[in-house]
Amino acid sequence: MSSETPVEDSSPNPRVEAARSSMTRRREGRLAAGGLPGMPRRGARSKRSNQSIMDQALGWVDDRLGVSSGRSLVDKIFPDHWSFMLGEIALYSFVVLVATGIFLSLYFDPSSANVVYHGVYKPLRGQTMGVNYASTINISFAVRFGLVMRQTHHWAADVFVGAIAIHMCRIFFTGAFRKPRELNWAVGVTLLILAIVNGFIGYSLPGDLISGTGLRIMYSIMLSIPVIGTYLAFFVFGGRYPGNGVIIPRLFILHVFVVPLIIAALIGAHLYFLVRQKHTQFPGKGRREDNVVGSPMWPNFMFKTMGFQLMVTGVLLALGAFFEINPIWKFGPYLPYKVSYAVQPDWYMGWLDGALRLMPSWEFVGFGHTIPLEITIPGVIMPGLTFALFYAWPFLEARFTGDHAMHHLLDRPRDRPLRTAVGGGALAFYFVLFAASSTDVTANFLHLSLNLVLWSFRILLIVLPFVVGFVTYQVCLELMKVPDSGKRHRAMIVERSAEGEYHGYSAEARPGDGAEELEPEEVPTYLPVDELVGVGAANEETEATSKGVRQAPR
């Protein structure tokens, strides 16, 4: 058994092309004359055996869809680096989201009409609440396995957004967004936006005190949009806040049908681009710009990724079973005149919540209009600029660096100090906003003035990104001077002889010392003829070309 790692070559192989053309001409000639020698004609095979019926069916599909060309997909090479698993976590979290979401949609009622609760949860009996809140309480306590499914769904949403965010950080810092993958980067940014939006819509549906407060903020942000804000808010909510009861059913349709279908389509496009353009890979032994070194899809990658999918699903189910999240029965039903203390939104909305808290109470009055800048800037302009910069970054970097070449090998972050510094400063900026979403809790816990906490975060928001960016840039410059930095080195043993002389030598190798990489092995170029045809033994002429023929690996 070979200990070599498969490598997929993206350069054309003249030998393959010539063999493919020759075999295709011979095969077409035989089929036109009645098929390969020793094989019945396609029209007559149905009279021979059940095996021939199957061949006929497969041949019928292949003639119309060309599915046999997908055989090369099984040789698709996937890099073995651990960081590529981040995208798989996002994919499998989405699968869990869909599965648990289907279960929850069977029991959830999106109506906002008021009812008096008489369910199994005694502390809420006799209270007036929306039907959506009552049905969510019913899912949690009256539906078997309902609470586990609801909490698993919520945890999967948090992990889904987190995996996308970390995956995109990996892509950014290693330069995987460069030509020819700018379009796939844009697909990823769109997926991140839709994941955040659908997550917000999802936890706005139950009608508890927290979700109602989130909808109230959403309404205010819509109103703050210049010119069209009032019309947009009235259209979405069906009137003045809280509307006439249409907002929850509308959000339910978006959350269950519209946005998930768009996300699924974008994931399909992302995977198509991935197969079409090939994976990027880190520089290393046998890795070039025109190949991919790693594990083939079948059987190596398929079995590994199936096991990983079971692991992700198991972890999410364990989180849903043993770790409480969004206990809406503790918050109570939403009442417009009540706001809860010490409750923050899900983590992926924390940066927006923190921006709203830190923005001073500014407003613009003129031309017969009032623009509340304390909401418009953090709630509309800042998110818009954030994602616009995300979309534009590959083109901006290519323009300012003059780098328009094709890239399939990744960068080490230290080798791109300016990009890494910008990324580090941006992460510091959004981390401060995220931390600022708990200003009230921080002030209360530390027994400080809320005003002092607010001003501290405002100063950090301006100063910290520049400090982090400068330090990151200098660290990258220093690391570039030491090529082996970051690698594990063997320990040094120093001994003293009887004469008092000291000698030093390296210790024995420990597990993990060094980076041992397998030798790349070329993916097989040919398939046997009988496997290509699917049935029967090859005749004398095909035996002469026993290597067979196939399409070049992709």
mmCIF file of C-alpha atoms in Angstrom, residues 5-307:
data_model
loop_
_atom_site.group_PDB
_atom_site.id
_atom_site.type_symbol
_atom_site.label_atom_id
_atom_site.label_comp_id
_atom_site.label_asym_id
_atom_site.label_seq_id
_atom_site.Cartn_x
_atom_site.Cartn_y
_atom_site.Cartn_z
ATOM 1 C CA THR A 5 -0.367 11.543 -0.942
ATOM 2 C CA PRO A 6 -2.400 11.962 -4.145
ATOM 3 C CA VAL A 7 -1.726 15.053 -6.174
ATOM 4 C CA GLU A 8 -4.073 16.432 -8.783
ATOM 5 C CA ASP A 9 -2.471 18.036 -11.824
ATOM 6 C CA SER A 10 -4.415 20.815 -13.497
ATOM 7 C CA SER A 11 -2.183 21.023 -16.582
ATOM 8 C CA PRO A 12 -3.447 19.316 -19.795
ATOM 9 C CA ASN A 13 -1.946 15.917 -20.591
ATOM 10 C CA PRO A 14 -1.342 15.462 -24.353
ATOM 11 C CA ARG A 15 -1.215 11.681 -23.949
ATOM 12 C CA VAL A 16 -4.624 11.677 -22.296
ATOM 13 C CA GLU A 17 -6.120 13.949 -24.931
ATOM 14 C CA ALA A 18 -4.813 11.790 -27.791
ATOM 15 C CA ALA A 19 -5.923 8.546 -26.155
ATOM 16 C CA ARG A 20 -9.337 9.994 -25.357
ATOM 17 C CA SER A 21 -9.877 11.130 -28.943
ATOM 18 C CA SER A 22 -8.747 7.787 -30.371
ATOM 19 C CA MET A 23 -10.900 5.713 -28.033
ATOM 20 C CA THR A 24 -13.903 7.995 -28.559
ATOM 21 C CA ARG A 25 -13.674 7.595 -32.338
ATOM 22 C CA ARG A 26 -13.369 3.805 -32.078
ATOM 23 C CA ARG A 27 -16.220 3.588 -29.605
ATOM 24 C CA GLU A 28 -18.517 5.788 -31.677
ATOM 25 C CA GLY A 29 -17.746 3.676 -34.746
ATOM 26 C CA ARG A 30 -18.562 0.458 -32.938
ATOM 27 C CA LEU A 31 -21.761 1.847 -31.453
ATOM 28 C CA ALA A 32 -22.833 3.062 -34.875
ATOM 29 C CA ALA A 33 -22.161 -0.419 -36.275
ATOM 30 C CA GLY A 34 -23.911 -2.182 -33.450
ATOM 31 C CA GLY A 35 -21.654 -1.715 -30.421
ATOM 32 C CA LEU A 36 -18.363 -3.172 -29.302
ATOM 33 C CA PRO A 37 -17.587 -6.708 -30.471
ATOM 34 C CA GLY A 38 -19.021 -9.154 -27.977
ATOM 35 C CA MET A 39 -21.665 -6.628 -26.846
ATOM 36 C CA PRO A 40 -25.297 -6.570 -28.065
ATOM 37 C CA ARG A 41 -26.705 -3.464 -29.647
ATOM 38 C CA ARG A 42 -28.375 -1.115 -27.184
ATOM 39 C CA GLY A 43 -31.805 -1.725 -28.658
ATOM 40 C CA ALA A 44 -31.424 -5.478 -28.354
ATOM 41 C CA ARG A 45 -29.933 -5.628 -24.880
ATOM 42 C CA SER A 46 -33.327 -5.436 -23.193
ATOM 43 C CA LYS A 47 -34.092 -8.952 -24.474
ATOM 44 C CA ARG A 48 -30.988 -10.569 -23.016
ATOM 45 C CA SER A 49 -30.940 -10.224 -19.211
ATOM 46 C CA ASN A 50 -31.759 -8.030 -16.227
ATOM 47 C CA GLN A 51 -28.181 -6.775 -16.303
ATOM 48 C CA SER A 52 -28.728 -5.565 -19.847
ATOM 49 C CA ILE A 53 -31.856 -3.706 -18.763
ATOM 50 C CA MET A 54 -29.795 -1.854 -16.179
ATOM 51 C CA ASP A 55 -27.147 -1.068 -18.777
ATOM 52 C CA GLN A 56 -29.816 0.237 -21.090
ATOM 53 C CA ALA A 57 -31.218 2.513 -18.400
ATOM 54 C CA LEU A 58 -27.805 3.873 -17.504
ATOM 55 C CA GLY A 59 -26.943 4.333 -21.159
ATOM 56 C CA TRP A 60 -30.214 6.201 -21.736
ATOM 57 C CA VAL A 61 -29.430 8.626 -18.910
ATOM 58 C CA ASP A 62 -25.822 9.026 -20.005
ATOM 59 C CA ASP A 63 -26.797 9.819 -23.606
ATOM 60 C CA ARG A 64 -28.990 12.679 -22.415
ATOM 61 C CA LEU A 65 -27.167 14.032 -19.345
ATOM 62 C CA GLY A 66 -23.569 12.943 -19.886
ATOM 63 C CA VAL A 67 -23.276 11.768 -16.308
ATOM 64 C CA SER A 68 -20.352 9.469 -17.061
ATOM 65 C CA SER A 69 -18.100 12.530 -17.275
ATOM 66 C CA GLY A 70 -18.725 13.010 -13.560
ATOM 67 C CA ARG A 71 -16.552 9.957 -12.952
ATOM 68 C CA SER A 72 -13.571 12.279 -12.708
ATOM 69 C CA LEU A 73 -15.246 13.955 -9.717
ATOM 70 C CA VAL A 74 -14.366 10.970 -7.545
ATOM 71 C CA ASP A 75 -10.705 11.880 -8.059
ATOM 72 C CA LYS A 76 -11.216 15.455 -6.894
ATOM 73 C CA ILE A 77 -8.376 16.202 -4.474
ATOM 74 C CA PHE A 78 -9.042 17.856 -1.115
ATOM 75 C CA PRO A 79 -6.154 19.391 0.873
ATOM 76 C CA ASP A 80 -5.544 17.851 4.287
ATOM 77 C CA HIS A 81 -4.869 21.061 6.222
ATOM 78 C CA TRP A 82 -7.077 21.420 9.305
ATOM 79 C CA SER A 83 -8.213 24.965 8.439
ATOM 80 C CA PHE A 84 -10.271 23.658 5.505
ATOM 81 C CA MET A 85 -12.573 21.996 8.033
ATOM 82 C CA LEU A 86 -14.006 25.390 8.987
ATOM 83 C CA GLY A 87 -16.063 25.490 5.807
ATOM 84 C CA GLU A 88 -17.270 21.955 6.484
ATOM 85 C CA ILE A 89 -18.448 22.997 9.958
ATOM 86 C CA ALA A 90 -20.530 25.755 8.357
ATOM 87 C CA LEU A 91 -21.984 23.355 5.786
ATOM 88 C CA TYR A 92 -22.949 20.689 8.310
ATOM 89 C CA SER A 93 -24.338 23.269 10.725
ATOM 90 C CA PHE A 94 -26.607 24.418 7.904
ATOM 91 C CA VAL A 95 -27.752 20.824 7.386
ATOM 92 C CA VAL A 96 -28.650 20.605 11.086
ATOM 93 C CA LEU A 97 -30.403 23.977 10.837
ATOM 94 C CA VAL A 98 -32.574 22.746 7.973
ATOM 95 C CA ALA A 99 -33.404 19.442 9.682
ATOM 96 C CA THR A 100 -34.307 20.993 13.044
ATOM 97 C CA GLY A 101 -36.064 23.910 11.335
ATOM 98 C CA ILE A 102 -38.383 21.531 9.488
ATOM 99 C CA PHE A 103 -39.273 19.901 12.809
ATOM 100 C CA LEU A 104 -39.954 23.235 14.515
ATOM 101 C CA SER A 105 -42.031 24.607 11.645
ATOM 102 C CA LEU A 106 -44.522 21.759 12.129
ATOM 103 C CA TYR A 107 -45.426 23.077 15.601
ATOM 104 C CA PHE A 108 -44.797 26.824 15.420
ATOM 105 C CA ASP A 109 -47.736 29.180 14.816
ATOM 106 C CA PRO A 110 -46.580 32.607 13.508
ATOM 107 C CA SER A 111 -49.804 34.411 14.453
ATOM 108 C CA SER A 112 -49.450 37.518 16.660
ATOM 109 C CA ALA A 113 -53.049 37.394 17.910
ATOM 110 C CA ASN A 114 -53.394 37.559 21.702
ATOM 111 C CA VAL A 115 -54.550 34.528 23.650
ATOM 112 C CA VAL A 116 -54.706 33.550 27.329
ATOM 113 C CA TYR A 117 -52.196 30.814 28.066
ATOM 114 C CA HIS A 118 -53.467 27.598 29.666
ATOM 115 C CA GLY A 119 -50.589 25.288 28.734
ATOM 116 C CA VAL A 120 -48.343 22.957 30.693
ATOM 117 C CA TYR A 121 -45.936 25.646 31.933
ATOM 118 C CA LYS A 122 -47.656 26.719 35.158
ATOM 119 C CA PRO A 123 -45.802 30.022 35.893
ATOM 120 C CA LEU A 124 -47.296 31.543 32.703
ATOM 121 C CA ARG A 125 -50.833 30.240 33.050
ATOM 122 C CA GLY A 126 -53.476 32.932 32.869
ATOM 123 C CA GLN A 127 -51.191 35.481 31.162
ATOM 124 C CA THR A 128 -52.086 37.156 27.883
ATOM 125 C CA MET A 129 -49.554 36.545 25.134
ATOM 126 C CA GLY A 130 -49.203 36.164 21.393
ATOM 127 C CA VAL A 131 -49.997 32.869 19.730
ATOM 128 C CA ASN A 132 -46.384 32.719 18.499
ATOM 129 C CA TYR A 133 -45.068 32.929 22.058
ATOM 130 C CA ALA A 134 -47.559 30.337 23.311
ATOM 131 C CA SER A 135 -46.647 27.912 20.512
ATOM 132 C CA THR A 136 -42.935 28.310 21.279
ATOM 133 C CA ILE A 137 -43.579 27.548 24.958
ATOM 134 C CA ASN A 138 -45.601 24.561 23.802
ATOM 135 C CA ILE A 139 -42.685 23.337 21.658
ATOM 136 C CA SER A 140 -40.355 23.676 24.653
ATOM 137 C CA PHE A 141 -42.465 21.830 27.229
ATOM 138 C CA ALA A 142 -45.318 19.934 25.561
ATOM 139 C CA VAL A 143 -43.722 18.513 22.400
ATOM 140 C CA ARG A 144 -41.557 15.460 22.948
ATOM 141 C CA PHE A 145 -37.908 16.303 22.170
ATOM 142 C CA GLY A 146 -39.098 19.818 21.339
ATOM 143 C CA LEU A 147 -36.804 21.709 23.701
ATOM 144 C CA VAL A 148 -33.749 19.805 22.476
ATOM 145 C CA MET A 149 -34.646 20.523 18.858
ATOM 146 C CA ARG A 150 -35.306 24.214 19.534
ATOM 147 C CA GLN A 151 -32.053 24.693 21.435
ATOM 148 C CA THR A 152 -30.098 22.643 18.886
ATOM 149 C CA HIS A 153 -31.532 24.865 16.153
ATOM 150 C CA HIS A 154 -30.406 27.963 18.033
ATOM 151 C CA TRP A 155 -26.927 26.587 18.734
ATOM 152 C CA ALA A 156 -26.574 25.510 15.095
ATOM 153 C CA ALA A 157 -27.398 29.061 13.979
ATOM 154 C CA ASP A 158 -24.682 30.492 16.240
ATOM 155 C CA VAL A 159 -22.133 27.925 15.050
ATOM 156 C CA PHE A 160 -23.147 28.423 11.409
ATOM 157 C CA VAL A 161 -22.466 32.156 11.488
ATOM 158 C CA GLY A 162 -19.311 31.676 13.549
ATOM 159 C CA ALA A 163 -17.895 29.063 11.185
ATOM 160 C CA ILE A 164 -18.544 31.313 8.185
ATOM 161 C CA ALA A 165 -16.877 34.269 9.918
ATOM 162 C CA ILE A 166 -13.763 32.302 10.954
ATOM 163 C CA HIS A 167 -13.610 30.602 7.558
ATOM 164 C CA MET A 168 -13.618 33.995 5.853
ATOM 165 C CA CYS A 169 -10.891 35.210 8.214
ATOM 166 C CA ARG A 170 -8.764 32.263 7.104
ATOM 167 C CA ILE A 171 -9.454 33.120 3.471
ATOM 168 C CA PHE A 172 -8.595 36.777 4.054
ATOM 169 C CA PHE A 173 -5.342 36.298 5.951
ATOM 170 C CA THR A 174 -4.037 33.632 3.541
ATOM 171 C CA GLY A 175 -5.027 35.500 0.360
ATOM 172 C CA ALA A 176 -7.416 32.823 -0.928
ATOM 173 C CA PHE A 177 -9.692 35.566 -2.309
ATOM 174 C CA ARG A 178 -7.239 36.572 -5.049
ATOM 175 C CA LYS A 179 -7.648 35.917 -8.750
ATOM 176 C CA PRO A 180 -9.447 33.774 -9.903
ATOM 177 C CA ARG A 181 -11.576 33.469 -6.739
ATOM 178 C CA GLU A 182 -12.971 36.989 -6.376
ATOM 179 C CA LEU A 183 -16.479 35.808 -7.303
ATOM 180 C CA ASN A 184 -16.383 33.004 -4.751
ATOM 181 C CA TRP A 185 -15.309 35.545 -2.106
ATOM 182 C CA ALA A 186 -18.361 37.645 -2.999
ATOM 183 C CA VAL A 187 -20.543 34.552 -2.612
ATOM 184 C CA GLY A 188 -19.056 33.985 0.842
ATOM 185 C CA VAL A 189 -19.701 37.589 1.917
ATOM 186 C CA THR A 190 -23.305 37.269 0.732
ATOM 187 C CA LEU A 191 -23.664 34.033 2.700
ATOM 188 C CA LEU A 192 -22.384 35.795 5.821
ATOM 189 C CA ILE A 193 -24.905 38.623 5.382
ATOM 190 C CA LEU A 194 -27.809 36.236 4.818
ATOM 191 C CA ALA A 195 -26.770 34.072 7.782
ATOM 192 C CA ILE A 196 -26.759 37.111 10.084
ATOM 193 C CA VAL A 197 -30.081 38.397 8.717
ATOM 194 C CA ASN A 198 -31.801 35.019 8.967
ATOM 195 C CA GLY A 199 -30.420 34.472 12.455
ATOM 196 C CA PHE A 200 -31.865 37.800 13.560
ATOM 197 C CA ILE A 201 -35.219 36.975 11.946
ATOM 198 C CA GLY A 202 -35.230 33.569 13.626
ATOM 199 C CA TYR A 203 -34.865 34.782 17.189
ATOM 200 C CA SER A 204 -37.387 37.568 16.489
ATOM 201 C CA LEU A 205 -40.188 35.075 15.824
ATOM 202 C CA PRO A 206 -41.083 33.724 19.321
ATOM 203 C CA GLY A 207 -42.597 36.995 20.551
ATOM 204 C CA ASP A 208 -40.809 37.071 23.914
ATOM 205 C CA LEU A 209 -39.537 40.229 25.574
ATOM 206 C CA ILE A 210 -36.089 39.976 23.977
ATOM 207 C CA SER A 211 -37.246 39.286 20.429
ATOM 208 C CA GLY A 212 -39.820 42.072 20.660
ATOM 209 C CA THR A 213 -37.094 44.501 21.712
ATOM 210 C CA GLY A 214 -35.017 43.397 18.726
ATOM 211 C CA LEU A 215 -37.926 44.098 16.373
ATOM 212 C CA ARG A 216 -38.318 47.497 17.977
ATOM 213 C CA ILE A 217 -34.665 48.277 17.182
ATOM 214 C CA MET A 218 -35.153 46.982 13.631
ATOM 215 C CA TYR A 219 -38.111 49.333 13.173
ATOM 216 C CA SER A 220 -36.073 52.298 14.458
ATOM 217 C CA ILE A 221 -33.171 51.515 12.110
ATOM 218 C CA MET A 222 -35.573 51.398 9.161
ATOM 219 C CA LEU A 223 -37.079 54.735 10.166
ATOM 220 C CA SER A 224 -33.613 56.334 10.324
ATOM 221 C CA ILE A 225 -32.902 55.666 6.637
ATOM 222 C CA PRO A 226 -33.103 59.050 4.878
ATOM 223 C CA VAL A 227 -35.961 59.692 2.433
ATOM 224 C CA ILE A 228 -37.324 56.131 2.211
ATOM 225 C CA GLY A 229 -37.129 55.078 5.865
ATOM 226 C CA THR A 230 -40.693 55.926 6.855
ATOM 227 C CA TYR A 231 -42.192 54.257 3.807
ATOM 228 C CA LEU A 232 -40.013 51.161 4.216
ATOM 229 C CA ALA A 233 -40.890 50.715 7.913
ATOM 230 C CA PHE A 234 -44.619 51.172 7.265
ATOM 231 C CA PHE A 235 -44.510 48.668 4.399
ATOM 232 C CA VAL A 236 -42.617 45.971 6.348
ATOM 233 C CA PHE A 237 -44.546 46.300 9.619
ATOM 234 C CA GLY A 238 -47.916 47.082 8.061
ATOM 235 C CA GLY A 239 -48.253 50.429 9.842
ATOM 236 C CA ARG A 240 -46.815 52.107 12.919
ATOM 237 C CA TYR A 241 -44.920 49.957 15.370
ATOM 238 C CA PRO A 242 -45.793 47.287 16.410
ATOM 239 C CA GLY A 243 -47.935 47.114 13.248
ATOM 240 C CA ASN A 244 -51.179 45.254 12.765
ATOM 241 C CA GLY A 245 -49.883 41.735 13.327
ATOM 242 C CA VAL A 246 -48.388 41.042 9.894
ATOM 243 C CA ILE A 247 -44.692 41.344 10.740
ATOM 244 C CA ILE A 248 -44.287 37.898 12.390
ATOM 245 C CA PRO A 249 -45.989 35.944 9.544
ATOM 246 C CA ARG A 250 -43.901 37.854 7.001
ATOM 247 C CA LEU A 251 -40.684 37.171 8.877
ATOM 248 C CA PHE A 252 -41.700 33.525 9.239
ATOM 249 C CA ILE A 253 -42.026 33.123 5.465
ATOM 250 C CA LEU A 254 -38.642 34.785 4.950
ATOM 251 C CA HIS A 255 -36.989 32.700 7.659
ATOM 252 C CA VAL A 256 -38.372 29.320 6.618
ATOM 253 C CA PHE A 257 -38.663 29.515 2.842
ATOM 254 C CA VAL A 258 -37.023 32.479 1.135
ATOM 255 C CA VAL A 259 -33.668 33.032 2.850
ATOM 256 C CA PRO A 260 -32.793 29.321 3.361
ATOM 257 C CA LEU A 261 -33.411 28.626 -0.322
ATOM 258 C CA ILE A 262 -31.134 31.514 -1.292
ATOM 259 C CA ILE A 263 -28.479 30.271 1.158
ATOM 260 C CA ALA A 264 -28.730 26.736 -0.256
ATOM 261 C CA ALA A 265 -28.361 28.077 -3.802
ATOM 262 C CA LEU A 266 -25.308 30.128 -2.817
ATOM 263 C CA ILE A 267 -23.740 27.127 -1.069
ATOM 264 C CA GLY A 268 -24.249 25.160 -4.288
ATOM 265 C CA ALA A 269 -22.613 27.962 -6.279
ATOM 266 C CA HIS A 270 -19.754 28.101 -3.766
ATOM 267 C CA LEU A 271 -19.126 24.349 -4.112
ATOM 268 C CA TYR A 272 -19.341 24.571 -7.908
ATOM 269 C CA PHE A 273 -16.696 27.290 -7.971
ATOM 270 C CA LEU A 274 -14.615 25.207 -5.578
ATOM 271 C CA VAL A 275 -14.629 22.204 -7.919
ATOM 272 C CA ARG A 276 -14.234 24.312 -11.027
ATOM 273 C CA GLN A 277 -11.343 26.449 -9.777
ATOM 274 C CA LYS A 278 -9.747 23.796 -7.527
ATOM 275 C CA HIS A 279 -8.737 24.214 -3.910
ATOM 276 C CA THR A 280 -6.058 26.567 -2.764
ATOM 277 C CA GLN A 281 -3.303 25.017 -0.672
ATOM 278 C CA PHE A 282 -0.464 26.086 1.569
ATOM 279 C CA PRO A 283 3.050 25.927 0.113
ATOM 280 C CA GLY A 284 4.849 22.711 0.928
ATOM 281 C CA LYS A 285 6.414 19.556 -0.367
ATOM 282 C CA GLY A 286 5.238 18.796 -3.888
ATOM 283 C CA ARG A 287 2.745 21.667 -3.943
ATOM 284 C CA ARG A 288 2.771 23.930 -6.979
ATOM 285 C CA GLU A 289 0.513 26.508 -8.548
ATOM 286 C CA ASP A 290 -0.729 23.950 -11.077
ATOM 287 C CA ASN A 291 -1.608 21.006 -8.801
ATOM 288 C CA VAL A 292 -3.482 20.116 -5.615
ATOM 289 C CA VAL A 293 -1.971 17.735 -3.046
ATOM 290 C CA GLY A 294 -4.227 15.929 -0.610
ATOM 291 C CA SER A 295 -6.819 13.164 -0.350
ATOM 292 C CA PRO A 296 -9.076 12.051 -3.226
ATOM 293 C CA MET A 297 -12.802 12.418 -2.787
ATOM 294 C CA TRP A 298 -13.422 8.675 -2.901
ATOM 295 C CA PRO A 299 -12.910 6.923 -0.623
ATOM 296 C CA ASN A 300 -10.594 8.951 1.631
ATOM 297 C CA PHE A 301 -12.321 12.312 1.822
ATOM 298 C CA MET A 302 -15.871 10.949 1.704
ATOM 299 C CA PHE A 303 -15.402 8.744 4.760
ATOM 300 C CA LYS A 304 -13.531 11.454 6.664
ATOM 301 C CA THR A 305 -16.129 14.113 5.928
ATOM 302 C CA MET A 306 -19.017 11.776 6.739
ATOM 303 C CA GLY A 307 -17.450 11.087 10.114
#
